[in-house]
Coordinates of C-alpha atoms in Angstrom, one line a residue:
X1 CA 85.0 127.9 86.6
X2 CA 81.7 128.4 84.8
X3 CA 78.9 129.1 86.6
X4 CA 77.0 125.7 85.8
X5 CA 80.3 124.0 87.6
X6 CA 79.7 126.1 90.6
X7 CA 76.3 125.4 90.7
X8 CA 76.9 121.2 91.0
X9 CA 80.1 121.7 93.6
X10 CA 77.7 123.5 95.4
X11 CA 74.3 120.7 94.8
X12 CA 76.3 118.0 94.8
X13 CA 78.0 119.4 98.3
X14 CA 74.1 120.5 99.5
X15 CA 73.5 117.0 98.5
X16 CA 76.1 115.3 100.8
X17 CA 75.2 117.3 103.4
X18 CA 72.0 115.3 103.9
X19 CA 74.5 112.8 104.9
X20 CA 75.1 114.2 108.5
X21 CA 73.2 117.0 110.3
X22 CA 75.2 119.7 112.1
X23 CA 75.8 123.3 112.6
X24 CA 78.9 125.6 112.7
X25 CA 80.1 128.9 114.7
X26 CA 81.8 132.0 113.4
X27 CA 85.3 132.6 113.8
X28 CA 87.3 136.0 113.6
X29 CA 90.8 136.4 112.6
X30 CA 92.9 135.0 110.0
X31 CA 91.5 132.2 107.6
X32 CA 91.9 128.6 108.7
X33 CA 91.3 125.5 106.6
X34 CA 87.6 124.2 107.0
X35 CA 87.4 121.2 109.7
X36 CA 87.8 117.8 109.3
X37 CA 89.6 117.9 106.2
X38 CA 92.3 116.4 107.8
X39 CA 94.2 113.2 106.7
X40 CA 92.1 114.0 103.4
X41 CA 92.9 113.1 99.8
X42 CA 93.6 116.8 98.5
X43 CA 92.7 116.0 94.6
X44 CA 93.7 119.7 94.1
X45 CA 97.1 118.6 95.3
X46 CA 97.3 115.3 94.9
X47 CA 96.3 114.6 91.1
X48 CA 99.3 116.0 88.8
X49 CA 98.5 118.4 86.3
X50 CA 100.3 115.6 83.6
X51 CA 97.7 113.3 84.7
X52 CA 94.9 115.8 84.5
X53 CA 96.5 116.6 81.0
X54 CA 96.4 112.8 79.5
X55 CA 92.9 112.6 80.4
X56 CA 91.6 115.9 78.0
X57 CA 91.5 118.3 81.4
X58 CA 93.2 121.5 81.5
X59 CA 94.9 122.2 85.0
X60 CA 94.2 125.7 84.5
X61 CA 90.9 125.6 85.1
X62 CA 91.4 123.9 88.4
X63 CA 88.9 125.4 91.4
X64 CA 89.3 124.0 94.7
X65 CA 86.1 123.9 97.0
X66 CA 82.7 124.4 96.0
X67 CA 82.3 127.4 93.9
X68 CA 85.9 128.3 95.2
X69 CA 84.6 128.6 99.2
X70 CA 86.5 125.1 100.8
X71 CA 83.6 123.0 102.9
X72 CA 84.2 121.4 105.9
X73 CA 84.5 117.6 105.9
X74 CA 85.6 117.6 102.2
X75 CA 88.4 118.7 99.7
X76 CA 86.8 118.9 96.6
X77 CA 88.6 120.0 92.7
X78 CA 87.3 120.7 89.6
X79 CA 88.5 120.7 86.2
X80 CA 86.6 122.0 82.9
X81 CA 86.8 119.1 80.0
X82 CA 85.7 119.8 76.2
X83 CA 82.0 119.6 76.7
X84 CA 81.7 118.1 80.6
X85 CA 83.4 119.4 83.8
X86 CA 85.1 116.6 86.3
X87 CA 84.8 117.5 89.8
X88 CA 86.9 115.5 92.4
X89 CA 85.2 114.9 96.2
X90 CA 87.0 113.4 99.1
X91 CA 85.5 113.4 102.5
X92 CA 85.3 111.4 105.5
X93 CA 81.9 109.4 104.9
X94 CA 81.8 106.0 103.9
X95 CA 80.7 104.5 100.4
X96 CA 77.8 103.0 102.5
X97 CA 77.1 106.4 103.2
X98 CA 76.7 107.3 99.7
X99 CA 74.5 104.8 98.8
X100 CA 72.3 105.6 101.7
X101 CA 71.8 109.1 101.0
X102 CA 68.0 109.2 99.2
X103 CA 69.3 112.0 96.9
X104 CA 71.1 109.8 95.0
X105 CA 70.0 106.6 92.6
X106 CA 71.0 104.1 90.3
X107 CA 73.9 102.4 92.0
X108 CA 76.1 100.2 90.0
X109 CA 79.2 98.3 91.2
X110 CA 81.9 98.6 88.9
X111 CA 86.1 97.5 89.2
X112 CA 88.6 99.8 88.4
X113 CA 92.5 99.3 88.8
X114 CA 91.5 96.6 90.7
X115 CA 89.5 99.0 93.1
X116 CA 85.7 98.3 93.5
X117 CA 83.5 101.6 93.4
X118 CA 80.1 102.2 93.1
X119 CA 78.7 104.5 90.0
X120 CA 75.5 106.6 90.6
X121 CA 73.6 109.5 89.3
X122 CA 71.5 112.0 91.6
X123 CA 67.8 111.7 91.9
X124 CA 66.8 115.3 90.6
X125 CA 69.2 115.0 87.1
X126 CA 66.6 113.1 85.2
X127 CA 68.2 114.6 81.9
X128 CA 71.4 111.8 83.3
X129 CA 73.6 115.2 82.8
X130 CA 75.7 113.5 85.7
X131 CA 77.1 110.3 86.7
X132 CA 79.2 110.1 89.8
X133 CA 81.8 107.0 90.6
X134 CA 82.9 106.5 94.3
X135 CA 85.6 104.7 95.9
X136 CA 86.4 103.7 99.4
X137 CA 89.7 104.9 100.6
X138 CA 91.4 105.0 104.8
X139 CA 90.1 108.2 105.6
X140 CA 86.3 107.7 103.8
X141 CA 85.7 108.2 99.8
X142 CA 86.2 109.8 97.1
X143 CA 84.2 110.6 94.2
X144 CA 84.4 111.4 90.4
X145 CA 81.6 114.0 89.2
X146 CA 81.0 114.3 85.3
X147 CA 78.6 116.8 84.9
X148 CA 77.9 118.2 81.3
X149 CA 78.1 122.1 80.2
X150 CA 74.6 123.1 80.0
X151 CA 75.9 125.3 76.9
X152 CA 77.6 122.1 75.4
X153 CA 76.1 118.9 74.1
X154 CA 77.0 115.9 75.6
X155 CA 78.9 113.7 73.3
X156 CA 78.3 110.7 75.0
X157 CA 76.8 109.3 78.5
X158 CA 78.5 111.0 81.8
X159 CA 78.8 107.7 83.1
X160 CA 80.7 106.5 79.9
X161 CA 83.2 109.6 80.7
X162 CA 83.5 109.4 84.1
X163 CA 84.6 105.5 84.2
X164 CA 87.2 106.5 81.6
X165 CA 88.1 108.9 83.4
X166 CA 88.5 107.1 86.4
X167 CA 90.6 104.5 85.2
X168 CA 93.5 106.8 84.3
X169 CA 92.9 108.9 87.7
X170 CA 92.6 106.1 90.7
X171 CA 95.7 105.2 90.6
X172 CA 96.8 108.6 91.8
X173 CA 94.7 107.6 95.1
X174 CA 95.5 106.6 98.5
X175 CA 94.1 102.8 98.8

């Protein structure tokens, strides 16, 4: 994963975290999987690579976690497209959560599959480099990220991408 994609796991994951305040304790001993991921969407896991494949992504690039480190509260994947990367958030908070969080702007309702979801962009990316599309699921949400390769030029609107995107990829997700 390039850089530039670590970089927004890692904003857009910063980002979140304004969604809940809290602090964590070091542990010694053998690695365990970060907390409250349980009963999480795992899009890692969960998304085939023949899905991933249809839609233009190459499941070799796949990086789980933000910049590769996993993050409590969230199961995140990323993917690296032609000229944009898709990254794939699920976490416990709500869809109302999202849209309360002041880093993010421009919310949209949109239906796909039959699912509603909410498109948004962050506050800082006034370039619109980003869109983001969110859906509510049982255990929280879970959000598209189409962010484009700074070294790339975008070929068309994030948000454009990301809905396409979308529609082939929510039906691989728990209702």
């Amino acid at each position: 994963m390039s850089s530039r994609m670590k970089a927004n796991s890692v904003a857009a994951v910063l980002f979140a975290g304004a969604l809940a305040a809290g602090c964590s304790a070091s542990l010694q001993g053998a690695p365990q999987p970060a907390s409250g991921q349980e009963g999480l969407f795992d899009p890692c896991k969960d998304i085939p690579d023949s899905v991933l494949e249809e839609v233009g992504l190459d499941p070799a690039t796949e990086e789980a976690g933000a910049a590769g480190v996993e993050q409590p509260g969230w199961k995140i994947c990323g993917w690296s497209g032609s000229w944009y990367f898709l990254t794939v958030y699920s976490s416990s908070y709500t869809v109302d959560d999202v849209r309360r969080n002041p880093d993010f702007r421009g919310f949209e309702e949109l239906n796909v599959g039959g699912r509603r979801g909410i498109e948004y962009q962050r506050v800082d990316d006034e370039d619109n480099n980003g869109c983001y599309l969110a859906f509510s699921v049982e255990h929280g949400s879970i959000w598209f990220n189409v962010e484009r390769k700074l070294s790339e030029v975008r070929q068309e609107s994030s948000c454009v991408v990301v809905q396409r995107l979308s529609v082939n990829l929510e039906p691989t997700l728990p209702k």
